[in-house]
Coordinates of C-alpha atoms in Angstrom, one line a residue:
X1 CA 31.6 54.0 -4.3
X2 CA 30.7 49.8 -3.3
X3 CA 27.3 49.5 -2.9
X4 CA 26.3 46.2 -1.1
X5 CA 22.8 44.6 -1.8
X6 CA 20.8 43.2 1.3
X7 CA 17.8 40.1 0.6
X8 CA 15.5 38.9 2.5
X9 CA 15.5 35.8 3.8
X10 CA 11.9 33.8 3.8
X11 CA 12.1 32.2 6.3
X12 CA 13.5 34.5 9.9
X13 CA 11.3 37.4 8.0
X14 CA 7.7 38.2 8.5
X15 CA 5.3 40.2 7.4
X16 CA 2.3 40.8 9.5
X17 CA -1.0 43.2 10.4
X18 CA -3.8 43.3 12.5
X19 CA -7.2 44.5 12.9
X20 CA -9.8 44.5 14.9
X21 CA -12.7 42.0 14.4
X22 CA -16.1 43.3 16.0
X23 CA -14.4 45.9 17.7
X24 CA -14.1 43.6 20.6
X25 CA -10.8 41.0 19.5
X26 CA -8.1 41.3 16.6
X27 CA -7.1 39.1 13.7
X28 CA -4.4 38.2 12.7
X29 CA -2.5 37.9 9.4
X30 CA 0.5 37.8 7.1
X31 CA 1.9 37.3 3.5
X32 CA 3.9 34.3 2.9
X33 CA 5.1 35.3 -0.4
X34 CA 6.9 38.4 -0.5
X35 CA 10.4 40.2 -1.0
X36 CA 11.9 43.0 0.7
X37 CA 15.7 44.6 -1.6
X38 CA 17.7 46.8 0.3
X39 CA 21.1 48.4 -1.4
X40 CA 23.8 49.9 1.5
X41 CA 27.0 51.6 0.9
X42 CA 29.4 48.9 2.5
X43 CA 27.2 47.7 5.8
X44 CA 26.3 50.4 6.4
X45 CA 22.4 51.0 7.0
X46 CA 22.2 54.6 7.8
X47 CA 22.2 56.1 4.4
X48 CA 20.8 53.3 2.1
X49 CA 20.0 54.0 -0.6
X50 CA 17.1 51.5 -1.4
X51 CA 14.7 50.1 0.5
X52 CA 11.4 47.8 -0.9
X53 CA 9.7 45.4 0.4
X54 CA 6.6 43.8 -2.9
X55 CA 3.9 41.6 -1.6
X56 CA 1.6 38.9 -3.3
X57 CA -1.2 39.2 -1.8
X58 CA -2.9 36.5 -3.4
X59 CA -0.9 34.9 -0.4
X60 CA -2.7 36.6 2.3
X61 CA -3.0 33.9 5.1
X62 CA -5.6 34.9 8.3
X63 CA -6.1 31.3 9.1
X64 CA -9.2 30.8 7.8
X65 CA -9.3 30.4 4.0
X66 CA -13.3 31.7 4.3
X67 CA -11.5 35.3 5.6
X68 CA -9.1 35.1 2.7
X69 CA -10.9 33.9 -0.1
X70 CA -12.5 37.6 1.5
X71 CA -9.7 39.6 1.7
X72 CA -8.5 38.2 -2.0
X73 CA -12.0 39.3 -3.7
X74 CA -13.3 42.7 -4.7
X75 CA -14.4 43.7 -1.1
X76 CA -10.8 44.3 -0.3
X77 CA -7.6 44.0 -1.9
X78 CA -9.1 42.6 -6.0
X79 CA -6.6 40.7 -6.6
X80 CA -7.3 40.0 -10.3
X81 CA -6.4 43.5 -10.4
X82 CA -4.4 43.9 -8.0
X83 CA -1.6 41.0 -7.5
X84 CA 0.6 43.2 -5.6
X85 CA 1.5 45.3 -3.1
X86 CA 4.5 47.8 -2.8
X87 CA 6.6 49.0 -0.2
X88 CA 9.7 52.0 -1.4
X89 CA 11.8 53.8 1.6
X90 CA 12.5 57.6 1.0
X91 CA 14.4 58.6 3.9
X92 CA 15.3 56.8 7.7
X93 CA 16.5 58.4 10.1
X94 CA 18.0 56.5 13.1
X95 CA 19.3 57.3 16.7
X96 CA 21.7 54.5 17.7
X97 CA 19.7 51.2 17.2
X98 CA 16.4 53.3 17.3
X99 CA 14.4 54.9 13.9
X100 CA 11.8 55.9 11.5
X101 CA 11.8 54.8 7.9
X102 CA 9.0 56.6 5.8
X103 CA 8.2 55.4 2.3
X104 CA 5.4 54.9 -0.2
X105 CA 3.3 51.8 0.6
X106 CA 1.1 51.7 -2.7
X107 CA -1.7 49.3 -2.7
X108 CA -4.0 48.8 -5.7
X109 CA -3.6 52.2 -7.4
X110 CA -3.3 54.3 -3.8
X111 CA -0.3 55.2 -3.0
X112 CA 0.2 57.1 0.6
X113 CA 3.4 57.8 3.2
X114 CA 3.5 55.9 5.7
X115 CA 6.2 55.7 8.5
X116 CA 7.5 53.0 10.3
X117 CA 9.1 52.7 13.7
X118 CA 13.1 50.4 13.6
X119 CA 14.3 48.5 15.9
X120 CA 17.8 47.7 14.4
X121 CA 18.9 44.2 15.6
X122 CA 22.0 44.7 14.7
X123 CA 24.8 43.2 11.7
X124 CA 26.0 39.0 12.6
X125 CA 28.2 36.4 10.7
X126 CA 25.9 33.4 10.2
X127 CA 27.4 30.2 10.6
X128 CA 28.4 29.9 6.6
X129 CA 30.4 32.9 7.0
X130 CA 27.3 35.3 5.0
X131 CA 26.7 38.7 7.0
X132 CA 22.6 39.0 8.5
X133 CA 21.1 42.1 9.7
X134 CA 18.5 42.2 11.7
X135 CA 15.1 44.8 12.5
X136 CA 12.2 45.3 13.9
X137 CA 9.9 46.9 12.2
X138 CA 6.0 48.7 13.0
X139 CA 3.5 51.2 11.9
X140 CA 0.4 51.8 11.5
X141 CA -2.2 52.9 8.3
X142 CA -6.4 53.5 7.8
X143 CA -7.1 50.8 5.2
X144 CA -10.0 53.6 4.6
X145 CA -7.0 55.2 2.9
X146 CA -6.3 53.0 0.8
X147 CA -10.0 52.7 -0.7
X148 CA -10.4 49.0 0.9
X149 CA -13.9 50.1 2.4
X150 CA -15.7 46.8 2.4
X151 CA -17.1 46.7 6.3
X152 CA -20.5 45.8 8.2
X153 CA -22.6 47.5 10.6
X154 CA -22.9 45.7 14.0
X155 CA -26.9 45.7 15.5
X156 CA -25.5 47.4 18.7
X157 CA -23.4 50.3 16.5
X158 CA -19.5 49.8 15.8
X159 CA -18.2 47.7 12.4
X160 CA -17.0 44.4 11.9
X161 CA -13.5 45.5 10.7
X162 CA -11.4 48.1 12.1
X163 CA -9.8 50.6 10.3
X164 CA -6.8 51.0 11.6
X165 CA -4.4 48.3 10.2
X166 CA -1.7 47.4 12.8
X167 CA 1.5 46.6 10.5
X168 CA 4.6 44.3 11.7
X169 CA 7.4 42.8 10.4
X170 CA 10.5 41.0 12.4
X171 CA 13.1 41.5 8.9
X172 CA 16.4 39.3 8.9
X173 CA 18.9 41.0 5.8
X174 CA 21.4 38.4 4.0
X175 CA 24.2 40.8 2.2
X176 CA 24.1 38.9 -1.5
X177 CA 27.4 41.4 -2.5
X178 CA 28.8 44.4 -3.4
X179 CA 28.1 46.2 -6.4
X180 CA 31.0 49.3 -7.8
X181 CA 28.7 52.1 -9.0
X182 CA 30.6 53.8 -12.5
X183 CA 30.3 56.9 -13.3
X184 CA 30.7 58.5 -15.9
X185 CA 31.9 61.7 -16.8

């Protein structure tokens, strides 16, 4: 069986998150450095054999360097001890162009299952003869479940940073190569 390797096109892929600030507005951030690697049978994503994302937490960007530095500190991600976060897909359920990607997200020393809603954008040949696949993913998680507990209470009640983190990713994968699996007798 031929396995096809796919990797993310970093210029056309965005991994973003959204969190409530002061309970009234939302702060959006993204990771500038990440890798997504996928292996499929042929060009069929329905039975993906491997789906992995690794993000460099030090590349976090919210548009404010003071906030970025705080997020990198031990109050949140503690990049000195935990430089990367990782998602490993365990099951991809598809229904037409929509589906769900189940997997395990590891932040620091904590790994928890999460589920992302997936919209498959399709396959297309690019102008250079390569094959690309597009996906939109959405999900949410509790940051406290991953040990990201920092907060401050507001005078009128509520907190500075919301617990729910919304995840949004626009992913473009580029077909790399096919590898023939050798069966050992």
